[in-house]
Tab-separated table of C-alpha atoms and ligand atoms in Angstrom:
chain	number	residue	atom	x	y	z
A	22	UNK	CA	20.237	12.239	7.786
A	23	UNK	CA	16.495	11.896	8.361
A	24	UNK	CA	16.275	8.398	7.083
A	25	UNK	CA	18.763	6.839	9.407
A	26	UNK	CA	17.178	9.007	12.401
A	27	UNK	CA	14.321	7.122	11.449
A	28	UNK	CA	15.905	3.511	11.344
A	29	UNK	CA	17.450	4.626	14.939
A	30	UNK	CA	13.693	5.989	15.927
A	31	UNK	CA	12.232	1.917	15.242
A	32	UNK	CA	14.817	0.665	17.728
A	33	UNK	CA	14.042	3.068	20.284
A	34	UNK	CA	10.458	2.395	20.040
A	35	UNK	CA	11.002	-1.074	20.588
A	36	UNK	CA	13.217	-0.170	23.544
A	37	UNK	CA	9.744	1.684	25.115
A	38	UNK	CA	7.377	-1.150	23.972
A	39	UNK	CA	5.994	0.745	21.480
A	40	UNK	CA	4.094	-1.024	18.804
A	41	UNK	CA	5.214	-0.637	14.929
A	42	UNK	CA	2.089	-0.678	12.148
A	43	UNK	CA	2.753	-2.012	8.563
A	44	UNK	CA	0.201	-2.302	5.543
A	45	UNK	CA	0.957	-3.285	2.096
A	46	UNK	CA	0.180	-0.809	-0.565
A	47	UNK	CA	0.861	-1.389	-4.390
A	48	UNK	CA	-0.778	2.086	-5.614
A	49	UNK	CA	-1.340	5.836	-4.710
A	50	UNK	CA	-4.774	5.775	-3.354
A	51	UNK	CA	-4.532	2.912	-0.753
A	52	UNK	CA	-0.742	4.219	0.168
A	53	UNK	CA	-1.942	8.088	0.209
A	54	UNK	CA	-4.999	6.578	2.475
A	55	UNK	CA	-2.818	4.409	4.906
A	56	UNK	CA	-0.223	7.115	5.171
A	57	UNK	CA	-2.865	9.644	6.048
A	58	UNK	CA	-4.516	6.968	8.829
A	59	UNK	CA	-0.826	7.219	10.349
A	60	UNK	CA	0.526	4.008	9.153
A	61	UNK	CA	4.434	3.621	10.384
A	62	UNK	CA	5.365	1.490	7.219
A	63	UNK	CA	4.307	1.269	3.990
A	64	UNK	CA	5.343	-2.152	1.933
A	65	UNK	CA	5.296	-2.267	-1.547
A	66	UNK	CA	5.409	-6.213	-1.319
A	67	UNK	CA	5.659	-8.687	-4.176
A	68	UNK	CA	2.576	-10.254	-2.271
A	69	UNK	CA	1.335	-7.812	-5.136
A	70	UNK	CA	1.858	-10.944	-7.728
A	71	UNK	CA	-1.552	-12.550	-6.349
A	72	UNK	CA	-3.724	-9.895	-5.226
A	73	UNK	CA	-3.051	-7.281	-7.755
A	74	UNK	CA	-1.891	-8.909	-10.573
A	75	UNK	CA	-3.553	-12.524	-10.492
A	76	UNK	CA	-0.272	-14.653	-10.541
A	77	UNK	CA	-0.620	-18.289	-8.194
A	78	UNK	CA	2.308	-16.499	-6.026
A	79	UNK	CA	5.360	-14.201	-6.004
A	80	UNK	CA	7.529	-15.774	-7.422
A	81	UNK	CA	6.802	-14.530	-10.807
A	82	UNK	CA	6.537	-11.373	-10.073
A	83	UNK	CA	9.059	-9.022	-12.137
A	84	UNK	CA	11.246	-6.833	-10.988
A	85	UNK	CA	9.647	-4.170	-13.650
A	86	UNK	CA	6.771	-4.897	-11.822
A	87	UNK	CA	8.181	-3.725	-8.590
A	88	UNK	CA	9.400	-0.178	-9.781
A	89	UNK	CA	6.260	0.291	-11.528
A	90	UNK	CA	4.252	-0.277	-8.128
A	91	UNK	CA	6.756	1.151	-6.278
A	92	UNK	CA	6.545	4.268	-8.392
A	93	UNK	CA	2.768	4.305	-7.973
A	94	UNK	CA	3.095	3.871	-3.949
A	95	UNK	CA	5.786	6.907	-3.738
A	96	UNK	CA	3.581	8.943	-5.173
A	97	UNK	CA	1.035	8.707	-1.706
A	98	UNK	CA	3.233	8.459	0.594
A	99	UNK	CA	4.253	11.927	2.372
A	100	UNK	CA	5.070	10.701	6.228
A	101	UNK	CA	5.572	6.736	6.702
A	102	UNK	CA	8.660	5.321	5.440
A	103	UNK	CA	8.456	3.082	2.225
A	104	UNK	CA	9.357	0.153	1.982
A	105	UNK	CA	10.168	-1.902	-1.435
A	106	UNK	CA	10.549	-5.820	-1.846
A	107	UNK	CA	13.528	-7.380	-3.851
A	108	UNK	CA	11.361	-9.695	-5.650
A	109	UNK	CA	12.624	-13.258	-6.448
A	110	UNK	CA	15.668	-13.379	-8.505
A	111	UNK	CA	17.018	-9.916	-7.566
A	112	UNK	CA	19.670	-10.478	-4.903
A	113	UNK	CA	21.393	-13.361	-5.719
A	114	UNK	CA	24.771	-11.728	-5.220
A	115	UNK	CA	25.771	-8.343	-3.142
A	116	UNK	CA	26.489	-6.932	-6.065
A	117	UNK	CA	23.250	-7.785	-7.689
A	118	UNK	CA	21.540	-6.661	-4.276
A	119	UNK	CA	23.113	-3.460	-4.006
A	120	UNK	CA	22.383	-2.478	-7.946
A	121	UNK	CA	18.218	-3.283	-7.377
A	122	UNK	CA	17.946	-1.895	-4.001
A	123	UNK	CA	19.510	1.556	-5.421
A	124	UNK	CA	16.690	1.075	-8.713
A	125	UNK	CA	13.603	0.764	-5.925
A	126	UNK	CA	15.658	3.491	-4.314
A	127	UNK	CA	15.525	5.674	-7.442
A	128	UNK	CA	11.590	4.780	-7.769
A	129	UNK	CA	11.181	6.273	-4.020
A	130	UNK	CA	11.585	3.581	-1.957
A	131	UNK	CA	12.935	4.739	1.165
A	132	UNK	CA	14.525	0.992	2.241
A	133	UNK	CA	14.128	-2.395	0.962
A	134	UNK	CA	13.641	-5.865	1.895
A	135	UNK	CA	14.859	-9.110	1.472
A	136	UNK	CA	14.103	-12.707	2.121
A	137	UNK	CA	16.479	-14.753	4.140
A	138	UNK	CA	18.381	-14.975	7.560
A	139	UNK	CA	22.298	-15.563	7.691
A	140	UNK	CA	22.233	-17.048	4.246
A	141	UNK	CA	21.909	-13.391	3.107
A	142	UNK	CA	23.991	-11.210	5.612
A	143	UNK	CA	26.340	-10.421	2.777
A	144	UNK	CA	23.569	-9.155	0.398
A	145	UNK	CA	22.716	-7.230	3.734
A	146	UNK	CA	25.538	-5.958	4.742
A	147	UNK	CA	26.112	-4.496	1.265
A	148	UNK	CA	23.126	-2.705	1.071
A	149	UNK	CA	23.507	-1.009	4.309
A	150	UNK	CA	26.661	-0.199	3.245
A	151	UNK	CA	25.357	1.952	0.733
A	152	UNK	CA	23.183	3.983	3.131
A	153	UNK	CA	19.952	1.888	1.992
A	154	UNK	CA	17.821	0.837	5.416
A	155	UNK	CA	17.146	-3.181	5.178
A	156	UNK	CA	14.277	-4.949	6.476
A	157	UNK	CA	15.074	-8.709	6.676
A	158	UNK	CA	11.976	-11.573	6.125
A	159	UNK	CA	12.366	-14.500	8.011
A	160	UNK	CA	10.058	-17.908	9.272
A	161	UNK	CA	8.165	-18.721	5.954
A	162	UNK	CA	9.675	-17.358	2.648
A	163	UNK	CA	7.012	-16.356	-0.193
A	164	UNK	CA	9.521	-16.783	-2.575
A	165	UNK	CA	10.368	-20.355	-1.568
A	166	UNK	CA	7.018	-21.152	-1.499
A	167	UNK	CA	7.287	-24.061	-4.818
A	168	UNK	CA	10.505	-25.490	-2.895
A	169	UNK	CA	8.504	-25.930	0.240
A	170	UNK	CA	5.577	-26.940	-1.088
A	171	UNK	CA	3.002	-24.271	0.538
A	172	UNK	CA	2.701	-22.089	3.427
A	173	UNK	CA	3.500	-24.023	6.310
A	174	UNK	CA	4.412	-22.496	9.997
A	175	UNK	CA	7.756	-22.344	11.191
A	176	UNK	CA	9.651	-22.430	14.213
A	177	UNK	CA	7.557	-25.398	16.114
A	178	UNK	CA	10.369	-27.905	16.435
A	179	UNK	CA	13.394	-26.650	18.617
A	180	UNK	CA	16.163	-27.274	16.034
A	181	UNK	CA	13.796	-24.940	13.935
A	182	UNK	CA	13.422	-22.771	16.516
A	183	UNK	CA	17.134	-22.271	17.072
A	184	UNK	CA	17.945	-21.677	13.179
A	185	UNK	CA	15.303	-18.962	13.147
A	186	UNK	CA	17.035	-16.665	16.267
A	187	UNK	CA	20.465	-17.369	14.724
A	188	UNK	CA	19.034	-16.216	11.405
A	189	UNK	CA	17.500	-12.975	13.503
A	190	UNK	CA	20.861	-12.597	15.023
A	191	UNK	CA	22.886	-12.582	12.244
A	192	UNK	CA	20.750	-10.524	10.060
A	193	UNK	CA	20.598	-7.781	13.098
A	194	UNK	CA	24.614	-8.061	12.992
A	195	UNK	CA	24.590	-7.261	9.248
A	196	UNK	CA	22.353	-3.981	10.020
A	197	UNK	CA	18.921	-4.715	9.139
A	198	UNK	CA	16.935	-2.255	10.845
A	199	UNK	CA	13.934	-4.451	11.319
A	200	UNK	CA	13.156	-7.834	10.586
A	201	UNK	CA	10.040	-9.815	9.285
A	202	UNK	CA	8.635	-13.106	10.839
A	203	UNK	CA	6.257	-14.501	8.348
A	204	UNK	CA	4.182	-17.520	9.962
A	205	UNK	CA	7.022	-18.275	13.193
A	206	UNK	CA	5.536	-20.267	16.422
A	207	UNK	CA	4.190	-17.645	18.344
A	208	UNK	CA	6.708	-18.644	21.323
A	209	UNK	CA	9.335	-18.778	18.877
A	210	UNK	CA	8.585	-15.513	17.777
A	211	UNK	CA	8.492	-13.918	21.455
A	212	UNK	CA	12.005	-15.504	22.321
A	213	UNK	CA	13.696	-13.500	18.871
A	214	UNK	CA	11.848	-10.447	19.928
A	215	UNK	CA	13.121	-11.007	23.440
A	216	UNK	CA	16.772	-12.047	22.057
A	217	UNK	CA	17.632	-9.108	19.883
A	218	UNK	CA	17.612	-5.392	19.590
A	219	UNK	CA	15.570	-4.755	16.241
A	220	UNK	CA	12.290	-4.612	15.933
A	221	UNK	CA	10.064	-8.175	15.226
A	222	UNK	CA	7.721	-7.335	12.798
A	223	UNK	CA	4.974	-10.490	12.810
A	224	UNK	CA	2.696	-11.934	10.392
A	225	UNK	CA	0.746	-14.676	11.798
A	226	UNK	CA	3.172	-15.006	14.401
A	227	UNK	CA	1.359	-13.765	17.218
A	228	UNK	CA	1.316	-11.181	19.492
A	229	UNK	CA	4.719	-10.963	20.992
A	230	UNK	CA	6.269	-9.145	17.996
A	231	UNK	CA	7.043	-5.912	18.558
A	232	UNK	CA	5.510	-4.798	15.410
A	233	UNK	CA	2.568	-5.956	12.958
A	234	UNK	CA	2.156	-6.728	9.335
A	235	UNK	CA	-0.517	-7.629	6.514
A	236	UNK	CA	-1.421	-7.457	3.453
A	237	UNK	CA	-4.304	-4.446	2.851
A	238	UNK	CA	-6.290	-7.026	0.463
A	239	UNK	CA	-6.663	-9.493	3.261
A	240	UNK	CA	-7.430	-6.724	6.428
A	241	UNK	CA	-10.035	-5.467	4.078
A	242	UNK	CA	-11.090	-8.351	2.332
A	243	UNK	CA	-10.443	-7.511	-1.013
A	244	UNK	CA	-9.288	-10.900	-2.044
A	245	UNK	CA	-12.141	-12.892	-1.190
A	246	UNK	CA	-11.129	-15.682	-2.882
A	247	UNK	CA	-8.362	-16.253	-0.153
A	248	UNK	CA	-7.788	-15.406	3.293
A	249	UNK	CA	-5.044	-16.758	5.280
A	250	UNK	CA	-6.245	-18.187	8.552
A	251	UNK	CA	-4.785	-15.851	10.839
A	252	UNK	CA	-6.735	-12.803	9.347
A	253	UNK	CA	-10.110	-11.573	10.443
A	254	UNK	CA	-10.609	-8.987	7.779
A	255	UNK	CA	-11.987	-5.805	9.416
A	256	UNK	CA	-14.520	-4.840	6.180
A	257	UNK	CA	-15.256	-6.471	2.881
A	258	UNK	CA	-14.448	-4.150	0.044
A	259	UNK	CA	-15.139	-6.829	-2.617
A	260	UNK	CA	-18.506	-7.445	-1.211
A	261	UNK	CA	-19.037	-3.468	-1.710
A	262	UNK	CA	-17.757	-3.396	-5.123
A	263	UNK	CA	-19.845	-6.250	-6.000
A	264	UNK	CA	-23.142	-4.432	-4.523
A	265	UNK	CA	-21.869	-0.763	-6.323
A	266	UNK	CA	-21.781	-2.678	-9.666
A	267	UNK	CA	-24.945	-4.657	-9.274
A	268	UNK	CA	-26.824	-1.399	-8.821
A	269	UNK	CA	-24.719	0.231	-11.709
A	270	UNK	CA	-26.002	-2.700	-13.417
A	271	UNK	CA	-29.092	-2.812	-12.947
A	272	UNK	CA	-29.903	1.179	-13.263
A	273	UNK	CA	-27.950	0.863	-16.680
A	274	UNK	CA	-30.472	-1.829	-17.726
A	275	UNK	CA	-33.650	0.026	-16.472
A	276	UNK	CA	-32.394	3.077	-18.377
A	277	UNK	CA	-35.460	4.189	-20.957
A	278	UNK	CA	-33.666	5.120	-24.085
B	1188	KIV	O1	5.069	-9.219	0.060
B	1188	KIV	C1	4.542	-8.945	1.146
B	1188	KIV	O2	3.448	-8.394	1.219
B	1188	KIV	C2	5.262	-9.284	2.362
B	1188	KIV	C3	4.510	-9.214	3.651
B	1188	KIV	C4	3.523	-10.292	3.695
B	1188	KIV	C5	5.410	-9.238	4.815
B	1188	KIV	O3	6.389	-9.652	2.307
C-alpha cells in the first residue's frame, strides 16, 4: 500500500538523519506551489481559523471548515502527503475520531492529526486501526489555547519535561507515524527526538527535531499583523499586495474617462 510505504519511508529517514519539510496550505494554489517546490508534508491546519478566516484562534474553527479547505488543498497536491487537522471538538471519543478522520479522508486527506499525548492514544490507536496514518501534536496545544491562557513554551521545568517524552512515547506506541512539538524547550525537544523512533516534527522548538513545521502565512509574511517570535519570515507577500493595489489604485484613479 503506497501510503503506509510512505509512513515506513518518514521513519527511515529519520533513521539516516534526514530532515522532514512541512508547510501549511489551506487552498490549491499555495498547496499546488509547495508541492511543486518539493515540500514532504502538506498540513491543512486549523491554524487556518486566524490567518484565513479572521477568527482570534482555532478553536472555532468548524469542522465544515476543514473539509472545505481540505477539499481545496487536495486538489494541488500531486506528490507530498496531506495532511488534515481534527479541529477542536472532533475526537472526543475513538469512535468520534475514527468517523472524522475517514470524512477528511474522503475530502483527500491522506492522514490526519490530532492534539494530545497519552490522553489520546485510544483516539490514536483507533484511527490507525482503520488504515488512516496519524500525526500526533504535542508541547503547546492550539486548541487549549483559552484553558491556558496563551501561547506559552513548554517543556522548561523537568516534571514538564518528563510528561512531554511519556506523552511522545505513548503516542509512538499507539502508531502515530510522526509527531508534532509545538513550542517544547529546545533540549526537551532533542531528548524526545533522541528517545523515540518517529519522527519530531518542531515548531519553535529548535533545531534538534528531526523535522520542521510552519505556518505559510508566517514564512511569507502574509499575516503581518502577527508573527510568532520564532519566525523570520523569508518575504513579505502582504507588503506586495499592498504595493500591487496601491498602483491598481492609483492607475484606476488617473484613468481619463
Ligand atoms: O494548525 C496548524 O497549522 C498546526 C501547525 C502549527 C503545526 O497545527
Amino acid at each position: 500500500m503506497v501510503v503506509s510505504a510512505t509512513m515506513e519511508d518518514f521513519r527511515a529517514r529519520k533513521r539516516r538523519g534526514e530532515r522532514l519539510t512541512a508547510l501549511t496550505a489551506y487552498d490549491y494554489p499555495t498547496a499546488r506551489l509547495l508541492d511543486e517546490s518539493g515540500i514532504d508534508i502538506v498540513l491543512v491546519g486549523d491554524s487556518l481559523g486566524m490567518v484565513v478566516l479572521g477568527y482570534d484562534d482555532t478553536t472555532e474553527v468548524t469542522f465544515d471548515e476543514m473539509l472545505h479547505h481540505t477539499r481545496a488543498a487536495a486538489r494541488g497536491v500531486k506528490r507530498a502527503l496531506l495532511v488534515a487537522d481534527l479541529s477542536i471538538g472532533t475526537y472526543n471519543t475513538p469512535e468520534e475520531a475514527v468517523a472524522n478522520a475517514h470524512r477528511l479522508v474522503e475530502a483527500g486527506a491522506q492522514a490526519v492529526k490530532l492534539e494530545g499525548g497519552a490522553s489520546h492514544g485510544a483516539q490514536i490507536e483507533a484511527i490507525v486501526r482503520e488504515k488512516i496514518p496519524l500525526m500526533a501534536h504535542i508541547g503547546m496545544l492550539p486548541q487549549s489555547v483559552r484553558l491556558e491562557g496563551g501561547y506559552k513554551v513548554k517543556g522548561r521545568s523537568a516534571v514538564e519535561a518528563e510528561r512531554l517524552l511519556q506523552d511522545a512515547r505513548a503516542v509512538e506506541t499507539a502508531g502515530a507515524f510522526s509527531v508534532v512539538l509545538e513550542i517544547v524547550a529546545a533540549d526537551t525537544a532533542r531528548q524526545i527526538t533522541e528517545a523515540i523512533g518517529i519522527p519530531t516534527i518542531g515548531i519553535g522548538s529548535g533545531e534538534h527535531c528531526d523535522g520542521q513545521i510552519l505556518v505559510t502565512h508566517d514564512l511569507i509574511g502574509l499575516y503581518p499583523w502577527f508573527t510568532p517570535k520564532f519566525v523570520s519570515p523569508e518575504v513579505h507577500v502582504a507588503e506586495e499586495i499592498r504595493r500591487a493595489a496601491r498602483i491598481f489604485i492609483d492607475r484606476t484613479h488617473g484613468q481619463v474617462r
